[in-house]
C-alpha positions in Angstrom: 36.4 -13.4 9.8 38.0 -12.8 12.8 40.6 -9.8 12.8 43.8 -11.3 12.1 46.1 -8.4 13.6 46.0 -7.8 17.5 45.5 -4.6 19.6 48.9 -5.1 22.6 47.8 -5.4 25.9 48.5 -2.2 27.9 51.4 -3.1 30.1 52.9 -4.2 26.3 51.8 -0.7 25.1 53.7 1.0 27.9 56.9 -1.0 27.4 57.1 -0.2 24.4 55.5 3.3 25.4 54.2 3.7 22.0 50.5 5.3 21.2 47.8 2.8 19.2 50.2 3.2 16.0 51.5 0.4 17.6 48.4 -1.7 16.5 46.9 -3.3 13.8 43.3 -2.6 14.6 41.6 -1.4 17.4 39.7 -3.7 20.0 35.9 -2.8 18.8 34.7 -3.3 15.6 35.4 -2.3 12.8 32.7 0.3 11.6 29.8 2.2 14.3 26.3 2.7 13.0 26.4 6.1 13.7 26.9 6.8 17.6 27.9 3.5 20.2 28.7 2.9 23.5 31.2 0.0 24.9 31.4 -0.5 28.1 34.4 -2.8 29.1 34.3 -4.5 32.9 38.1 -5.1 34.2 37.7 -8.0 36.1 41.1 -8.7 38.8 42.0 -12.5 39.6 44.2 -11.7 42.7 40.2 -9.8 44.1 37.6 -11.8 41.9 36.3 -8.9 41.4 35.8 -6.3 38.6 37.4 -3.2 40.1 37.4 -1.7 36.7 34.5 -0.1 34.3 35.8 1.7 31.4 32.8 3.5 29.1 33.8 4.2 25.4 32.1 6.4 23.7 31.5 6.4 19.7 30.1 8.7 17.5 30.9 8.6 13.2 33.5 5.3 13.7 35.9 7.8 16.0 36.4 7.8 19.7 35.6 10.9 21.3 34.7 9.7 25.3 36.2 7.2 28.0 34.7 7.5 31.5 36.5 4.9 34.1 35.4 4.2 36.9 38.3 2.4 38.8 37.0 0.7 41.5 33.5 0.4 40.2 32.0 1.9 42.8 29.7 4.1 40.4 31.6 7.3 40.6 34.0 8.2 37.5 37.3 9.1 38.5 38.9 9.3 34.8 37.5 11.4 32.0 39.7 11.1 28.2 38.2 13.2 25.5 39.2 12.4 21.9 39.4 15.1 18.8 39.5 13.8 15.1 40.2 16.5 12.4 37.3 15.8 10.5 39.0 16.6 7.0 41.5 13.7 7.7 39.5 12.0 9.9 42.7 11.5 12.2 43.4 11.6 16.6 44.7 15.2 16.9 44.4 15.6 20.7 43.5 13.6 23.2 43.0 15.4 26.9 43.7 13.4 30.0 41.7 14.7 33.1 42.8 12.5 35.7 40.2 13.4 38.6 37.1 13.9 36.9 36.9 17.8 38.4 36.4 19.4 34.9 40.1 19.9 34.9 42.5 18.8 31.8 46.1 17.4 34.0 47.4 15.7 30.4 47.2 17.2 26.8 48.4 14.8 23.9 48.6 16.5 20.7 49.4 14.0 17.3 50.9 15.4 13.9 51.3 13.7 10.6 53.1 13.5 7.3 51.2 15.5 5.0 51.4 13.1 2.3 51.0 9.7 4.0 49.1 11.0 7.0 51.4 8.7 9.1 52.0 10.1 12.7 55.4 11.0 12.8 55.3 13.1 16.4 53.5 13.0 19.5 54.1 16.2 22.0 53.3 15.5 25.7 52.0 18.5 27.9 52.3 17.5 31.1 51.3 20.9 33.4 48.8 24.0 32.8 51.4 25.6 31.0 51.7 25.7 26.7 55.7 24.2 27.0 55.9 20.7 25.5 57.2 18.0 28.3 57.3 15.3 26.5 58.2 14.9 22.7 58.1 10.7 21.2 59.0 10.8 17.3 57.4 8.1 14.9 59.6 6.9 11.9 57.6 4.5 9.5 58.3 2.3 6.8 56.0 2.9 3.8 53.0 0.8 5.0 52.5 2.8 7.9 54.1 0.2 10.4 55.8 1.8 13.5 60.6 1.3 12.8 61.6 2.9 15.1 60.5 5.1 18.4 62.4 7.9 19.8 61.6 9.5 23.3 63.4 12.9 24.2 62.1 13.1 27.8 62.1 16.7 28.8 61.7 18.0 25.4 64.9 19.4 26.1 66.0 18.2 22.4 68.0 15.1 23.9 66.6 11.7 22.8 66.3 9.2 26.0 66.2 5.8 24.8 64.7 4.4 21.7 62.9 1.0 20.5 63.4 -0.3 16.9 60.1 -2.7 16.0 59.9 -6.0 13.4 57.4 -7.3 11.4 56.2 -10.8 10.3 54.7 -11.6 7.3 51.4 -11.2 8.8 52.1 -7.4 9.8 51.9 -8.0 13.8 54.9 -7.5 15.6 57.2 -9.8 15.3 60.4 -8.0 18.1 60.7 -4.7 20.1 64.4 -4.3 20.1 65.5 -1.5 23.5 67.8 0.9 23.7 67.5 2.4 27.2 69.9 4.8 27.2 70.0 5.9 23.7 73.7 4.7 24.3 73.0 2.5 20.5 73.3 -0.6 22.1 70.4 -3.2 22.5 69.6 -3.5 26.2 67.1 -5.7 25.8 64.5 -7.2 22.5 61.2 -9.0 23.8 60.1 -11.4 21.3 56.6 -12.1 19.7 54.3 -15.0 18.4 50.7 -15.7 17.6 48.3 -18.1 18.0 45.0 -18.2 16.0 41.7 -20.1 16.5 38.4 -18.8 14.2 37.4 -16.9 17.2 40.0 -16.1 18.8 44.2 -15.3 19.4 46.5 -15.6 21.6 49.7 -13.1 22.4 52.9 -14.6 23.5 55.4 -12.1 25.1 59.1 -13.6 25.9 61.6 -10.7 27.2 63.9 -12.6 28.4 65.2 -14.6 24.4 64.5 -17.7 26.4 61.6 -19.3 24.2 59.3 -19.6 27.5 56.5 -16.9 27.2 56.2 -14.0 30.0 53.2 -12.5 29.4 49.9 -14.2 27.6 46.6 -12.2 26.4 43.9 -13.9 25.2 41.5 -12.2 22.6 38.1 -14.1 22.1 35.8 -12.4 19.1 33.4 -12.9 17.9 31.4 -13.4 14.0 31.9 -10.3 13.6 34.9 -9.4 14.6 33.5 -7.7 17.6 36.1 -8.5 21.2 33.7 -9.9 24.0 37.0 -11.1 26.4 40.4 -10.4 26.7 42.3 -12.5 29.3 45.6 -12.0 30.2 48.6 -13.9 32.3 50.8 -11.5 33.1 53.8 -14.3 33.8 53.3 -16.6 32.2 52.7 -18.7 35.3 49.2 -19.8 33.2 46.9 -18.4 35.9 44.6 -15.7 35.0 45.4 -13.0 36.4 43.0 -10.2 34.3 40.0 -10.8 32.4 38.3 -7.6 30.6 34.4 -8.2 29.0 33.1 -5.9 26.5 29.6 -5.4 25.4 28.2 -3.2 22.6 25.0 -1.1 22.2 24.7 -0.2 18.8 23.0 -3.4 17.5 
């Protein structure tokens, strides 16, 4: 049976500035038999060639490392590493080496409610010191879904902007209300709609509330619920701008 919750595409994650807490599921299989490597080839329609390759390494069903070849020239340009708490199986740290020189450039630390294990705080360190540069505060509903995201840009104890989330009956995101200055006014509301077939999930984003999709993503899965292909139309003109192909070495 195909998975009915979808991962938000990267541009939406940027717009909402949330992490995978926004996702109902990951884009990888639900269970890996031990270690697994997933290769994602990203084809840009602008150049009609694969211009980015991401190699994702999983151990004991947890993502541990991503090697990024930006340019598809065989050279790793960026490395992401992930640390999971073995007691809770929750992500506690992400480290980003932006030029693959062995030096960590950005660190993200994750903190959870001790009773529910819901994510409540992310601290981001963008330089070599031990002082956070960003705070992300997550407020969740009783089911662990993100209801409100407050972001302190600069870690100066002042919330700079806010996002509020609602969900449909399936548990997928229905809307994101954006307060870009934390003045209590909603500046934009992004609406989401979904279309399902046996093997595909289509996510439609309406950014200006005119009932016309501005961003369309189609995800195609196999019988096991593993993502095989993802196409994105970034401006809703009916032309595919990016195509991501996923291959697995787990079986």
